[in-house]
Coordinates of N, CA and C in Angstrom, one line a residue:
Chain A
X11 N 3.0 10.8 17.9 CA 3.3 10.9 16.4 C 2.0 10.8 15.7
X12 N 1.5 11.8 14.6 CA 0.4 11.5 13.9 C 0.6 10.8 13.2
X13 N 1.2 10.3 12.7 CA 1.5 9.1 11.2 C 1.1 10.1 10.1
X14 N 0.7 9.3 9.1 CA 0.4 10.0 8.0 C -0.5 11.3 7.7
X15 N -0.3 12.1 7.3 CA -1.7 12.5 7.4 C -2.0 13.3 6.3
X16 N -3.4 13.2 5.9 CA -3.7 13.5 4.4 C -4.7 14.7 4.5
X17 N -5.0 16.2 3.4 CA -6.4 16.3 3.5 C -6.6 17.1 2.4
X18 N -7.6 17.4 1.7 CA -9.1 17.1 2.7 C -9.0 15.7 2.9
X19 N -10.2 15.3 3.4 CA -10.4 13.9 3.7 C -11.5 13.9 2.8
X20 N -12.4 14.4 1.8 CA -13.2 14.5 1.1 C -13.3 15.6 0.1
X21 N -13.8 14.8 -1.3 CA -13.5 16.5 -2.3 C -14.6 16.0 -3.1
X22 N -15.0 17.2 -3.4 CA -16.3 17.1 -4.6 C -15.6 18.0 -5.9
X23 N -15.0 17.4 -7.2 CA -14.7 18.5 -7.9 C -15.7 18.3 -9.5
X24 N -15.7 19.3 -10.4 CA -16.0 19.2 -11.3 C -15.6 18.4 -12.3
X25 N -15.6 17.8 -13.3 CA -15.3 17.4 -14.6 C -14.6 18.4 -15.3
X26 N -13.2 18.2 -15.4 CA -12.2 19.5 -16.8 C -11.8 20.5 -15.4
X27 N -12.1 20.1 -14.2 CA -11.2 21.1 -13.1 C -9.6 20.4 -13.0
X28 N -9.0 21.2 -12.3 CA -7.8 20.7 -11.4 C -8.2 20.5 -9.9
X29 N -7.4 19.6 -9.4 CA -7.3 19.1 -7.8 C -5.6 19.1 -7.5
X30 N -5.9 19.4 -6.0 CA -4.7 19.2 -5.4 C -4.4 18.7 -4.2
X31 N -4.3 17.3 -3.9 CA -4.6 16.8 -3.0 C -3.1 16.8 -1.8
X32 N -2.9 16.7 -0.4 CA -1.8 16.7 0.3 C -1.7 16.1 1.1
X33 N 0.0 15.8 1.5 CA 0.2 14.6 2.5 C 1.3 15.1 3.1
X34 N 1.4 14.6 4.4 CA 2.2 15.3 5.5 C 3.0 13.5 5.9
X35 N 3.9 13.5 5.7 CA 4.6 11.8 5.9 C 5.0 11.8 7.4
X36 N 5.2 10.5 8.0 CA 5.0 9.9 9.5 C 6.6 10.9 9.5
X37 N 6.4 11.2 10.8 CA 8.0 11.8 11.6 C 9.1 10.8 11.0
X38 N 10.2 11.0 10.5 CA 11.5 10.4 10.3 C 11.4 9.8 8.8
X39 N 10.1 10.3 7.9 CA 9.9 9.4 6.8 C 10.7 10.7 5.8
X40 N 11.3 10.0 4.6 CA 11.3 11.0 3.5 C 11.3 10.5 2.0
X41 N 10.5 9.2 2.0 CA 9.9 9.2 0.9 C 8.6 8.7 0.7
X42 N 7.8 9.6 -0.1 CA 6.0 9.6 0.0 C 5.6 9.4 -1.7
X43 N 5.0 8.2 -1.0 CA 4.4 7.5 -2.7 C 2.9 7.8 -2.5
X44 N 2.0 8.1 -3.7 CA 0.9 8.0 -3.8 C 0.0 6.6 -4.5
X45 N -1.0 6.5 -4.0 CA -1.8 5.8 -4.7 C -2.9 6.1 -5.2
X46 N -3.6 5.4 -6.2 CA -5.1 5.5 -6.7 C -6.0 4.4 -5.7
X47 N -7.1 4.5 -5.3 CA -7.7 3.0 -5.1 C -9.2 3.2 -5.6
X48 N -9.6 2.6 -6.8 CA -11.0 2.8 -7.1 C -11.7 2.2 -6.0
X49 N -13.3 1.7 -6.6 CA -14.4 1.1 -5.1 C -13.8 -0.4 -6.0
X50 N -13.7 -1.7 -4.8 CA -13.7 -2.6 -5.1 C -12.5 -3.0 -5.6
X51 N -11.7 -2.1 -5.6 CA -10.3 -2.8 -6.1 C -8.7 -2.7 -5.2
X52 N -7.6 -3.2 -5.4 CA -6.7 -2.8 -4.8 C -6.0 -1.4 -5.1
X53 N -5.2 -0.8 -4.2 CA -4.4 0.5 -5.0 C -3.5 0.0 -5.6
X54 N -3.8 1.4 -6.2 CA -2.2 1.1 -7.9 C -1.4 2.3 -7.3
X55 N -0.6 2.1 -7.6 CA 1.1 3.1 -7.9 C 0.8 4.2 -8.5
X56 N 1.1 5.3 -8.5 CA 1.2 6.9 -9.1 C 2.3 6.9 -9.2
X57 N 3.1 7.6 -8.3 CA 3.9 7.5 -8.3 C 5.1 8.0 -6.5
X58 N 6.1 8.1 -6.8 CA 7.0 7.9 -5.3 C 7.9 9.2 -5.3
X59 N 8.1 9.9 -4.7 CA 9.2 11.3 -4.5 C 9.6 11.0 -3.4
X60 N 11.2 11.2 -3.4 CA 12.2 11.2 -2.9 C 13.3 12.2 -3.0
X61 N 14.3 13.0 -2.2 CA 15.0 14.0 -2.3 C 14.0 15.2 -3.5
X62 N 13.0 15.3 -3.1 CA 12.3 16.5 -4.0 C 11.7 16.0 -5.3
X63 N 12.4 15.0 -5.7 CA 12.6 14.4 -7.5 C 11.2 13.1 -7.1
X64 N 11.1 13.3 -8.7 CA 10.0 12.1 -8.7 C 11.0 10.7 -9.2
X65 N 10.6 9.5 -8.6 CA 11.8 8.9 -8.5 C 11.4 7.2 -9.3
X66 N 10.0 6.9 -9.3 CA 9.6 6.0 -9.8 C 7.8 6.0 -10.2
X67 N 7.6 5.9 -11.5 CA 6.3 6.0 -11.6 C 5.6 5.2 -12.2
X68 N 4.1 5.2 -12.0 CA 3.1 4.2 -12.3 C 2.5 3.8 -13.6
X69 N 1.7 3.5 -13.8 CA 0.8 3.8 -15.5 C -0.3 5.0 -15.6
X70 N 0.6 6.0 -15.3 CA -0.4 7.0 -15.0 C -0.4 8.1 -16.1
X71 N -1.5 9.4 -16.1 CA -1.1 9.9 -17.8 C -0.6 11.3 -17.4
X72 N 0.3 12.1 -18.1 CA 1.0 13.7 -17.6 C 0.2 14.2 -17.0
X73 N -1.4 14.0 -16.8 CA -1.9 14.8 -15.9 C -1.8 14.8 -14.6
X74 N -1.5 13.4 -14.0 CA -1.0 13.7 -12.1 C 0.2 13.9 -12.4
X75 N 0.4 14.5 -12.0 CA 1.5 15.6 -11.3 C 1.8 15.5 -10.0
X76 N 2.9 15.6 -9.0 CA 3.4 15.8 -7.9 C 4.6 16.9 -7.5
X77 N 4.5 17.0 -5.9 CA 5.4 17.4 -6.1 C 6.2 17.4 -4.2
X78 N 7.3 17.6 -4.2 CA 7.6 16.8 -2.6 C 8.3 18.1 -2.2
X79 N 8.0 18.9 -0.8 CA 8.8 19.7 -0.3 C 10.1 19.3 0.7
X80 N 10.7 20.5 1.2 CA 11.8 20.4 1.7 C 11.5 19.7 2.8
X81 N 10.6 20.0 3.3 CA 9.8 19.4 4.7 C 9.3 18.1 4.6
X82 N 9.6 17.2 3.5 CA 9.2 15.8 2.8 C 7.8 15.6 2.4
X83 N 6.7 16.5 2.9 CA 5.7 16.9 2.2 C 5.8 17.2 1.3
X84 N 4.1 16.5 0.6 CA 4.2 16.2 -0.9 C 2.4 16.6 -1.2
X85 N 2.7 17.1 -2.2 CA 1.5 16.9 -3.1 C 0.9 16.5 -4.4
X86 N -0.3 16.1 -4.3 CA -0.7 15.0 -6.1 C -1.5 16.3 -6.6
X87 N -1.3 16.4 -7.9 CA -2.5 17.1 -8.7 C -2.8 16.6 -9.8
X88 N -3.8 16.8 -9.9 CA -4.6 16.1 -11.2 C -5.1 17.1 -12.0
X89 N -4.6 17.0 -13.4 CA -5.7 18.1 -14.1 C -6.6 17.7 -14.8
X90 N -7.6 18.6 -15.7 CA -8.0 18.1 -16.7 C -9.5 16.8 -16.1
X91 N -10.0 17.1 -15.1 CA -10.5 15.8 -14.0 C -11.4 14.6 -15.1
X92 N -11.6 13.4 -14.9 CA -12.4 12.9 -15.8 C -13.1 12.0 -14.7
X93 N -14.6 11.8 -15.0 CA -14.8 10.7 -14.4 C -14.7 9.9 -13.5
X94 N -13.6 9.1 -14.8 CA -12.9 8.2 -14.0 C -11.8 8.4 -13.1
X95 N -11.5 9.7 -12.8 CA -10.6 9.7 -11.5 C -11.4 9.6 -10.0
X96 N -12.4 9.8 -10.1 CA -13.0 9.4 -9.0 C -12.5 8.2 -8.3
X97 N -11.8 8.6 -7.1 CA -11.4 7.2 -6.4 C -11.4 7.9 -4.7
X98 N -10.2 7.1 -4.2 CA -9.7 6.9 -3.0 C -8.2 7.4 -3.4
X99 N -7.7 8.4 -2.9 CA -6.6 8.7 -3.1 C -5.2 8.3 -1.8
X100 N -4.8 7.1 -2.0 CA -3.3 7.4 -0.6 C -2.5 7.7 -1.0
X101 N -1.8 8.0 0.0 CA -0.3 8.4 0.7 C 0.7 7.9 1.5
X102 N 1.6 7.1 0.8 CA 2.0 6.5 2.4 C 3.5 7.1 2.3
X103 N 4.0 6.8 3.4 CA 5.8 7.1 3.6 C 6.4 6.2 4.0
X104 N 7.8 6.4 3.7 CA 8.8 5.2 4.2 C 10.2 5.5 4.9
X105 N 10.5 5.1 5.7 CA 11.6 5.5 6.2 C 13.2 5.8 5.7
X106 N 13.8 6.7 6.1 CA 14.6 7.2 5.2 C 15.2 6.3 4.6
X107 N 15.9 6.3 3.2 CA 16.5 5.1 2.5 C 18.2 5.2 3.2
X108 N 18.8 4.1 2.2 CA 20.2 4.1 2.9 C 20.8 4.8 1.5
X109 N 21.7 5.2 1.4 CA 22.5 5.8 0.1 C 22.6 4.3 -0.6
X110 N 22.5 4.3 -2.2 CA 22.8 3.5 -2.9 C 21.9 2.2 -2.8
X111 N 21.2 1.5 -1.8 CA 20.6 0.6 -1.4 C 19.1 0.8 -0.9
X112 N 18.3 -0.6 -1.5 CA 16.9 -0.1 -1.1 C 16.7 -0.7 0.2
X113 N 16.0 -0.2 1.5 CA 16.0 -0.8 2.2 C 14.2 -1.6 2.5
X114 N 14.6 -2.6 2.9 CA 13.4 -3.4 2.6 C 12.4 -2.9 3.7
X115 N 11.7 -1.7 4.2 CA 11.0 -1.2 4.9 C 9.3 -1.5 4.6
X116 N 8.8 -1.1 6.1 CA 7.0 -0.8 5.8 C 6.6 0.3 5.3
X117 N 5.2 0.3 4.7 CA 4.6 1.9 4.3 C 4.0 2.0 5.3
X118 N 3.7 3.3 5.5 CA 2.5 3.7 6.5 C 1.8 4.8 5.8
X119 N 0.4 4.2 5.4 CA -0.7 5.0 4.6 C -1.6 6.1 5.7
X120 N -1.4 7.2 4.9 CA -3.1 7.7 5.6 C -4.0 6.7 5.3
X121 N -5.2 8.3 5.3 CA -6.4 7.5 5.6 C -7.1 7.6 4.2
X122 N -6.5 8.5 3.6 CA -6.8 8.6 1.8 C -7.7 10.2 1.7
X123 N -7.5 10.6 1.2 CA -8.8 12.0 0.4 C -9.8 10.8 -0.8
X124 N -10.9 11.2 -0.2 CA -11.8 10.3 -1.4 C -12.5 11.6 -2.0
X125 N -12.0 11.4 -3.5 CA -12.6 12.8 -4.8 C -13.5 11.9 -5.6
X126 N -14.5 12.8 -5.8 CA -15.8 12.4 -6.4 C -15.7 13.6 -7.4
X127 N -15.6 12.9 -8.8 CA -15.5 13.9 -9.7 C -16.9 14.3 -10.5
X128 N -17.6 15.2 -10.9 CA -19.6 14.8 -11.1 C -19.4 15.9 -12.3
Chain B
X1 N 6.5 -6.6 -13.4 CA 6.1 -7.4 -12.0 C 5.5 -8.4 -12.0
X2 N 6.2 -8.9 -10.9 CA 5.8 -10.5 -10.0 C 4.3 -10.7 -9.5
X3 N 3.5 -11.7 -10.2 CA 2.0 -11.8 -9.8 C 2.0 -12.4 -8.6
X4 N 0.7 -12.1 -7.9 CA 0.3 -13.1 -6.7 C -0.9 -13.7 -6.6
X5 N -1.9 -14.5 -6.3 CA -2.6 -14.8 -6.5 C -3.4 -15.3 -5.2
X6 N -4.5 -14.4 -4.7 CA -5.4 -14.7 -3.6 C -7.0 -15.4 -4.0
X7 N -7.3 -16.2 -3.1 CA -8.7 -16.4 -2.7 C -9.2 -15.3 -2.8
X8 N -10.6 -15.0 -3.6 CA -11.4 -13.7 -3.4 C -11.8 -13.1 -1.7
X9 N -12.2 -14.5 -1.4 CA -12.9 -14.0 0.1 C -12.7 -15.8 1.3
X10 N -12.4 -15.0 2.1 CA -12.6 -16.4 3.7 C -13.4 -15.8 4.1
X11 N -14.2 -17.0 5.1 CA -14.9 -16.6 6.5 C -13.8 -17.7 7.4
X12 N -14.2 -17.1 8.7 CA -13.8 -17.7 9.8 C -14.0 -17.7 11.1
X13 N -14.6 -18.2 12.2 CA -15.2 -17.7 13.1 C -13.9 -17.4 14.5
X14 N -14.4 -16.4 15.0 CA -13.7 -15.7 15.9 C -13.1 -16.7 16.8
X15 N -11.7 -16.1 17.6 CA -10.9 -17.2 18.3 C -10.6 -18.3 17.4
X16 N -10.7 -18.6 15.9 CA -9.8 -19.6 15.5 C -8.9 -19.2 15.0
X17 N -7.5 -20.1 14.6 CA -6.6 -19.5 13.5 C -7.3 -19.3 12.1
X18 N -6.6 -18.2 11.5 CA -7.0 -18.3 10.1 C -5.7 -18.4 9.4
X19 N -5.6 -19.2 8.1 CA -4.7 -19.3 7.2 C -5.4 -18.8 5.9
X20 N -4.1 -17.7 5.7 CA -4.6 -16.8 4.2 C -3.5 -17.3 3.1
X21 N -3.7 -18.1 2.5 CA -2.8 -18.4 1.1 C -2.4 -17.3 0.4
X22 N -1.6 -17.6 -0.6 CA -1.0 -16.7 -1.7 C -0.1 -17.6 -2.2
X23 N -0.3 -17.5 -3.7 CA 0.3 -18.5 -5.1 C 1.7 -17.2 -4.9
X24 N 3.0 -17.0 -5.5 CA 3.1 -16.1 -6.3 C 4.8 -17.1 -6.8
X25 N 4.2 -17.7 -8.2 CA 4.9 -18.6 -8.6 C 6.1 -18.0 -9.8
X26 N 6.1 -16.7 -10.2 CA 7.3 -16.2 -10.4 C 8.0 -15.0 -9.7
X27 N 7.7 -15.8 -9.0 CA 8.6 -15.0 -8.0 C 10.5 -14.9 -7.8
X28 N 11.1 -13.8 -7.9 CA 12.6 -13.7 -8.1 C 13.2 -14.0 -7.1
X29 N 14.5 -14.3 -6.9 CA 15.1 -14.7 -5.8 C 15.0 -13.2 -4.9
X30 N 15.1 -12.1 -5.3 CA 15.2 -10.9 -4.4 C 14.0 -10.5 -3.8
X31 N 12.9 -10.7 -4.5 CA 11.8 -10.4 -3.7 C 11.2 -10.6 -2.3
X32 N 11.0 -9.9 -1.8 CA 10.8 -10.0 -0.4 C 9.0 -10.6 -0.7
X33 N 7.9 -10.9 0.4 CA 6.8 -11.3 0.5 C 6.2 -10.3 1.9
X34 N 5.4 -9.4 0.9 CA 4.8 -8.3 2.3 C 3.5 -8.7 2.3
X35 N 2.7 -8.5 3.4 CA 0.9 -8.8 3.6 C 1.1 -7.3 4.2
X36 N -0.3 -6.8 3.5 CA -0.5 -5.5 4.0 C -2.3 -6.2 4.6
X37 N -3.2 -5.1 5.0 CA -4.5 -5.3 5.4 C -4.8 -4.0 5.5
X38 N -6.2 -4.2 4.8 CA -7.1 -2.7 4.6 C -8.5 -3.2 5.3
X39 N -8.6 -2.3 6.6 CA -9.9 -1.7 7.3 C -10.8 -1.2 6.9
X40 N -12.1 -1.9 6.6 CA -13.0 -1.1 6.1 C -12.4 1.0 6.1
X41 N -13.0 1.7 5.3 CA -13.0 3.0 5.2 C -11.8 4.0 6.0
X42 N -10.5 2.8 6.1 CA -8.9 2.8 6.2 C -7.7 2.6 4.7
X43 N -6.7 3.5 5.5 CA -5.6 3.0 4.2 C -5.0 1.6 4.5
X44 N -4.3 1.1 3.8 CA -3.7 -0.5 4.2 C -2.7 0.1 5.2
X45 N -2.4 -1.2 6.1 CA -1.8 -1.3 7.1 C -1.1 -2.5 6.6
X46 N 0.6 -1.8 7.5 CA 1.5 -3.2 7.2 C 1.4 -4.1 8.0
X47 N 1.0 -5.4 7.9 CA 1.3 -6.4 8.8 C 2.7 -7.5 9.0
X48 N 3.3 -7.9 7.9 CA 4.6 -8.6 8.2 C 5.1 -8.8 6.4
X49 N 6.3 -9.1 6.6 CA 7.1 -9.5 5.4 C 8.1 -10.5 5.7
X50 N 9.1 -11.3 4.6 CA 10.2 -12.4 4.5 C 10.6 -12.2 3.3
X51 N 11.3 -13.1 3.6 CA 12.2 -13.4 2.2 C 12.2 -14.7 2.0
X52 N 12.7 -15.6 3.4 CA 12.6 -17.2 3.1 C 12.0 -17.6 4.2
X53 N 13.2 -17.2 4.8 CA 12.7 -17.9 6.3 C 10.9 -17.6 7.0
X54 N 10.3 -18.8 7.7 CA 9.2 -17.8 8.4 C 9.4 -16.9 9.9
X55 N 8.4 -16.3 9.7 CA 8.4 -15.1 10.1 C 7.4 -14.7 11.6
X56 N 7.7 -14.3 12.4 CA 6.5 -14.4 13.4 C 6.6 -12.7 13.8
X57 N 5.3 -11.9 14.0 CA 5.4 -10.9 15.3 C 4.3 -10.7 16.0
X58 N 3.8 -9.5 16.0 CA 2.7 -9.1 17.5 C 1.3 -9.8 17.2
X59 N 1.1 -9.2 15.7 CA 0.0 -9.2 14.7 C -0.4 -10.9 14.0
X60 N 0.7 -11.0 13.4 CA 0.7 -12.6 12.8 C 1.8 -13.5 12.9
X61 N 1.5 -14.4 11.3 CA 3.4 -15.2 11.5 C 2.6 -15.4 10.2
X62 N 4.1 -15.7 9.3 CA 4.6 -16.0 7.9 C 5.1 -16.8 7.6
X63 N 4.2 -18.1 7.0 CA 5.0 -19.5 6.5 C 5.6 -19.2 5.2
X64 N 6.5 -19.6 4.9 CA 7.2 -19.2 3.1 C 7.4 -20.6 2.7
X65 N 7.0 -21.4 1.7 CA 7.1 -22.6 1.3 C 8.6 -22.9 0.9
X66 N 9.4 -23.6 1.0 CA 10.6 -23.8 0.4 C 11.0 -23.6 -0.8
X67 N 10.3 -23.8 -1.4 CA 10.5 -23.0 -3.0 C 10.2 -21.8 -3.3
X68 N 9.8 -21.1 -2.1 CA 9.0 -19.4 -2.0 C 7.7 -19.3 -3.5
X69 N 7.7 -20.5 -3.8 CA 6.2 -19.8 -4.9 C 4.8 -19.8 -4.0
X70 N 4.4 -19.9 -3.0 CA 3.8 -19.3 -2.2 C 3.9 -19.8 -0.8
X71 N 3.3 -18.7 -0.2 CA 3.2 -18.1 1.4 C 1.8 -18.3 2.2
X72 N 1.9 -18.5 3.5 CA 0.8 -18.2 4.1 C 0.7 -16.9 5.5
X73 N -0.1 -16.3 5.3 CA -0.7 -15.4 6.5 C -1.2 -16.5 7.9
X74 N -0.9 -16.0 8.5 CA -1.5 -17.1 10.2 C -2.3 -15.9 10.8
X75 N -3.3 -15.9 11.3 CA -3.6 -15.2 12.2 C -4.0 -16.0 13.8
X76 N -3.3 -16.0 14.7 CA -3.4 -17.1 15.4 C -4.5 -17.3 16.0
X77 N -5.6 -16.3 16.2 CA -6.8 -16.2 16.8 C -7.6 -14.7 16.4
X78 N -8.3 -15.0 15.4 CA -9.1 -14.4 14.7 C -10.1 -13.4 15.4
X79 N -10.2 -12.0 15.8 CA -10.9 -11.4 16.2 C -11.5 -10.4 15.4
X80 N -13.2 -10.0 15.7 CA -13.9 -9.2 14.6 C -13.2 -7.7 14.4
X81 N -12.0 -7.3 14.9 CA -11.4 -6.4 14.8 C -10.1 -7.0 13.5
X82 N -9.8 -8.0 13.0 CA -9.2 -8.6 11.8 C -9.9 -8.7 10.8
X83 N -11.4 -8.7 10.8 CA -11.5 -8.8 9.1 C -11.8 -7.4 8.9
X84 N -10.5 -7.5 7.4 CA -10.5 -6.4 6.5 C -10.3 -7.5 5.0
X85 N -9.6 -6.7 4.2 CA -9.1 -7.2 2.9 C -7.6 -7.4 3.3
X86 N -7.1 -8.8 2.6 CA -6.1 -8.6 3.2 C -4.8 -8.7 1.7
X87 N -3.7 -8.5 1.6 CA -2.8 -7.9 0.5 C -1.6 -8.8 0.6
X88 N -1.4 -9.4 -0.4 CA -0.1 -10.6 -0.3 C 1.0 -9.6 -1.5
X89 N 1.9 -9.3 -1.5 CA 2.9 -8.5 -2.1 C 3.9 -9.0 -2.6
X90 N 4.2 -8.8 -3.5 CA 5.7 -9.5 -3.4 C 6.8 -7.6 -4.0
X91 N 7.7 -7.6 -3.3 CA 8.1 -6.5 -2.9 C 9.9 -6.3 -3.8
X92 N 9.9 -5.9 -4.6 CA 11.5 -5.9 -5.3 C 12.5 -5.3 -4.4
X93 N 13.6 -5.3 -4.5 CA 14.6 -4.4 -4.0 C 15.6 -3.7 -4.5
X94 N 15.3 -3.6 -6.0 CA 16.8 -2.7 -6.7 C 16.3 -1.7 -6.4
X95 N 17.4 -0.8 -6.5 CA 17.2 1.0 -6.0 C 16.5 1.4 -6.8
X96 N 15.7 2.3 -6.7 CA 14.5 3.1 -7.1 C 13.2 2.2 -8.0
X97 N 12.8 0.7 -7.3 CA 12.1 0.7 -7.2 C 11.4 -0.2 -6.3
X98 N 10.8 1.0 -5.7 CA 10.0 0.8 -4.3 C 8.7 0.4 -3.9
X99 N 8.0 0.5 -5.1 CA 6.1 0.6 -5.7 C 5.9 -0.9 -4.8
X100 N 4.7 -0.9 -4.0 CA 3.7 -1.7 -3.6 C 3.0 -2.6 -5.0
X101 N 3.1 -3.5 -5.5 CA 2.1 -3.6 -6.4 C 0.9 -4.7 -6.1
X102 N -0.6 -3.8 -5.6 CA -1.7 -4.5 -4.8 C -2.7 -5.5 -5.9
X103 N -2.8 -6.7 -5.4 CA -3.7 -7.1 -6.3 C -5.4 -7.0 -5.7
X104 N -6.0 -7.5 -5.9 CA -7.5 -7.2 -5.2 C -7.7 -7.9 -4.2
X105 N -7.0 -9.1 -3.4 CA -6.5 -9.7 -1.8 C -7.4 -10.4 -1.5
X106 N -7.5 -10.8 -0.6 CA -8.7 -11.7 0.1 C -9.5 -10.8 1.2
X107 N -10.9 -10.7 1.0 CA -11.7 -10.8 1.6 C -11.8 -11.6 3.0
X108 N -11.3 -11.1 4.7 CA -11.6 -12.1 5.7 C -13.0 -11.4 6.4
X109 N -13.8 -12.5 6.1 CA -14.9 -12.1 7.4 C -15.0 -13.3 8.1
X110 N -14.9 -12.6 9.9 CA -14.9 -13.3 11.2 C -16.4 -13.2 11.3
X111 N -17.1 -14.6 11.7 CA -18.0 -15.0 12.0 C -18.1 -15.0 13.8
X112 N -19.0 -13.9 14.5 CA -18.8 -14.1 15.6 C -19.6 -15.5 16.6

């Protein structure tokens, strides 16, 4: 089983570009949350897709964007790049939910795409 | 959301236990208590969660204080392959929402 898996594993983009980063979720998973992690701090929330739909989200601004395929792969995009997006980008997945109920499961993160925005 | 509150940073020298604290004093009766750990130039990894009762597996064990306002991490014997940062969580469960919320964790460095 690969587990998660993210790529690129490294991006250099411009300032005022778009990015589009991707994640491929562990075998049996079908919901993939993203995170931010700047240097020195913990990850924040983006946001979570589930059944294709974005299903709970972060403090984040209309510019990340996502989006989950049929295949429970999912992608982040960012427009508009500033600066401060420069981070550590994850992904992790969770195992399928139960109808109606949340089930109290683990994530399992990649390894993150780190974007350097210049 | 429910805060938690870690020590910046431990040391501890190899082959001992280490005890990792966490405050998290509003905490709701449904919240579960997850420790994640991040590997240097890794995504976090889950290590264990509860609710009340403690908790033991491969990796660690989970003291939960009787009033659940905070928890301890055990690591029974501390090897330089355990220090990372490590993540005390406290984890909701109404349907649709699922979000991790990380605070900046404790710092373990094993002293060999």
């Amino acid at each position: 089983d690969a587990g998660v898996t993210q790529s690129p594993t490294h991006l250099i983009k411009t300032r005022g570009q778009q990015v589009t980063l991707r994640c491929s979720p562990k075998s049996g998973h079908d919901t993939v949350s993203w995170y931010q992690q700047a240097l020195g701090q913990g990850p924040q929330f983006i946001f979570q897709y589930y059944e294709e739909e974005e299903r709970q989200r972060g403090n984040f601004p209309d510019r990340f964007s996502g989006h989950q395929f049929p295949n429970y792969s999912s992608e982040l995009n960012v427009n508009a790049l500033l600066l401060g997006d420069s981070a550590l980008y994850l992904c992790a997945s969770s195992p399928i939910w139960g109808r109606g109920f949340v089930r109290n499961t683990e994530a399992f993160f990649g390894q993150g795409t780190r974007l350097t925005v210049v | 959301d429910a805060k938690t509150t870690q020590p910046n940073s431990m040391e501890s020298n190899e082959e001992e236990p280490v005890h990792l604290p966490c405050n998290h004093s509003t905490i709701s009766g449904t919240d579960y208590i997850h420790w994640y750990r991040q590997l240097p130039s890794q995504g976090p990894e889950y290590v264990i969660h509860g609710l009340t009762s403690n908790v033991n597996n491969r990796m660690a064990s989970l003291a939960i204080a009787e009033d659940r306002k905070s928890s301890t991490l055990i690591l029974h014997r501390a090897t330089l392959r355990d220090a990372a940062v490590y993540y005390c969580i406290l984890k909701a469960t109404n349907f649709g929402n699922e979000k991790l919320t990380f605070g900046t964790g404790t710092r373990l460095t094993i002293i060999p």
